[in-house]
Structure formats: structure tokens, C-alpha cells
Amino acid sequence: MKKRTRQYIHRQINQITTAFQYFFRQESSSGIILLLCAVIAMILANSGWADIYEHILHREITIGAGQWRLTMSFLHWINDGLMALFFFVIGMEIKREFLFGELKSPSATILPVAAAIGGMVVPALLYITFNAGQPSMAGWGVPMATDIAFSLGILAFAAKSAPRSIAVFLTVLAIVDDLGGIIVIALFYTSELHMAMLLGGVMVILLLFWACRQNIQSVWVYLAGGVFLWYAFLQGGIHPTIAGVLLGFAIPAGNGGTVNLLHRLEHRLSPWSAYLVMPVFALGNAGIMLNAESVGTVFSPIGLGIMAGLLIGKPFGIFMAVYSLIRLGIVAMPAHVTMGHFLGAGILGGIGFTMSLFIASLAFPDGGDLMTAKTAVVVASVCAGLAGTCVFAWTQRRRRAS
């Protein structure tokens, strides 16, 4: 009996380790493609193709017919439609982590969860400091985010010999950060509510959670429910990407010991999210004009708030949360890890990009303010990546010298 129990525990640990390694490799490699697409978008926006680029993004596309016809610009289909798949995958990842992964054990998650909270609260407060009493204060959620693909990509490139626990720490931090961003979007970045459509959406999600509880494994049940839920939220005033998250939570996960629908969908859709959805999002949203006027807007309250939040608030909030918990003896310092590693991870947490650009598109309906926010996010993310790389290089040299 004891032998079977040990074998079961060993299998569970192997599954968790394999899942983390797959997730880390995928996210880190997709960061390279994401960077390439962002560079292409900026080249297009600053070339003779700029007008064509803008025309494509704002060209209206109609799906459906009659009363079921839906017309939005290509950019809105990316941000409201395609990104729902990205958030659906995030929802499944969060559920898996809470049930079987790094977030399952409260004691193991105290450090990254506390760091994530510090890394969200401090940047938001810094942004508010620069924009208090102004309409631009609506952008306080922009510097709260961490881009998991970029941050893990740079970590894999810049800190190949860093302890595995730092990669786990940054991964869990980014996942909790995503969850915080989702809550912020759901609560604070919604338009006028239409209760009839929202009531229909609530009924659908309740049915989906019932299906999950009954362990119904048919993908068509969740696909049909997800499409209706997305449409209900879109028409009801809640950003439709939240439908993707809720659908991810509703996918049955079994007991973690067998291949279930959550496992199958996550493994099939994660590559599409990482290598298609996020790059297309970058192509559509990272096209900023690089001239004296646009760069100068970085020094406006919006730009300064975002830059300060990502470059100062993120590292400070993350590092001080970690330092305080270790200093007070609440959490032990992980083996082979130094505070320099945590500082480097905190700085990489300032790479906002995907989620920051997404929240910026919700916070700033005005084109000028949105372009300012995008420029600040891109500049801050590049600076955070470079600074994080330098800190990890310095930390590794110190370790070799000691």
C-alpha cells in the first residue's frame, strides 16, 4: 500500500514538473516571436506602409447574417475576439495551477503571491500619484501587468544558470498577476451594462459549471456555451475576454491523474495562443509612431505614470514583498537563490507589454492618450528587459566569484 502511494506521489510530481517545463519552454520561445512581431508593427507604423497598416486595422469585418450579424473593425476582432482565446487559455492555466500545480500548496505560494500583490499595488499607486484628479487616472491598471512570455523569454536567455526556483517564482508571479489583471478588467473596465444580456450570460456560465461538475467531457458543449457567453458579455457591457476566462474555469479537470478535457484543450490551444494570438495582437497593437512628438509624450502624466509604475513600482513592490517575508522569517530563502535573483525577477516583472497594451486599449478611448500609453509601455518594457538582464548577469558573476 505504501509502495503504491509513493508511486502515485512520484507520478504526480513528474506530471507537475513536465507541465511546468513544457509551459516554460513554450512561453519563453513565444516571447521571441512576440518581440519580432512588435518590431514589425513599429516598422510598418513608421514606414510608407503606415496608411495601409492603419487602413487594415480599422477595416470593418462582418460575421453572421441578419439579426445575428456582428460588425467590428479588424483591430476590435483581434482585441475582443481573438484575445478571448488567449484569456481562455489563461483561465485553464490558472485552474490547473490551483488544482495540481504550483498554486495548490498555500505554503509554497506565499512568496510569489505576496510578490505579485506588491507588484500590482505599488505601480498603481505610483501611476495615480502622477495622474491624480485628471481624466487620465483611468489608466491606473496599465502598469500593474507582467507579460509572462517576454519575462520568461528574457529569463531563459539572460539567466540560463539561474536556479529553477526563480523560474517557478516568476511563472507563478506572472500567473497571479494575470489573475489580478483579469479581476481589474472585469470590475473597472466595463461599459454601460445591459442586464438582459448579462442575465443570459450568467445562466450559460452556471450551466457550464454544472456540466463541469457532472464531468461532461464533450468539447462541443463548452464551445457552444462559450460562443454564446462571449456574445452575451460583448452586448452586455462586460469585456468579452472575461467570457474566455470563465469558460477556462468551467472546463473539467478530473483528478489530475488521467488525461482530461482541461489537459487536452490546454495542450492543443496553448501553442495557438502563444504562437498566433499573441503575435497577431502585437502586430495590431504595437504599431507606435517613433518621432520627437510621440517620444516626448512619454514625459506627460500618462507616460510618466506608466514608466514609473513599470520600472520603479514593479521591482520595488515585488522585491520588498519578498525581502519582508524572508526577513521576518515567514518564508525561508529557497536553496541556491540570492536576493539578487529576486531583484532581477522583480525588474523583469516590469515587462508589461501584452496585458499592459490590452488594458491601455480599454482605459484610453482617445487615440492620442492611447498612443502615449502604448509608447510608454513599449519603452518601459524594453528598459525593464535590459535592466533585468544586467542584474542577472551581475548576480551570476558574484556567485561565481564567491
mmCIF file of C-alpha atoms in Angstrom, residues 42 88 96 125 154 177 237 261 301:
data_model
loop_
_atom_site.group_PDB
_atom_site.id
_atom_site.type_symbol
_atom_site.label_atom_id
_atom_site.label_comp_id
_atom_site.label_asym_id
_atom_site.label_seq_id
_atom_site.Cartn_x
_atom_site.Cartn_y
_atom_site.Cartn_z
ATOM 1 C CA MET A 42 6.637 49.544 -35.324
ATOM 2 C CA PHE A 88 -9.452 31.133 -22.269
ATOM 3 C CA ARG A 96 -4.625 23.798 -13.397
ATOM 4 C CA LEU A 125 -0.276 53.940 -6.625
ATOM 5 C CA ILE A 154 14.417 37.021 -21.259
ATOM 6 C CA ASP A 177 -0.544 38.887 -11.938
ATOM 7 C CA GLY A 237 -21.174 45.687 -21.411
ATOM 8 C CA LEU A 261 -10.579 17.729 -21.231
ATOM 9 C CA PRO A 301 1.470 62.399 -16.735
#
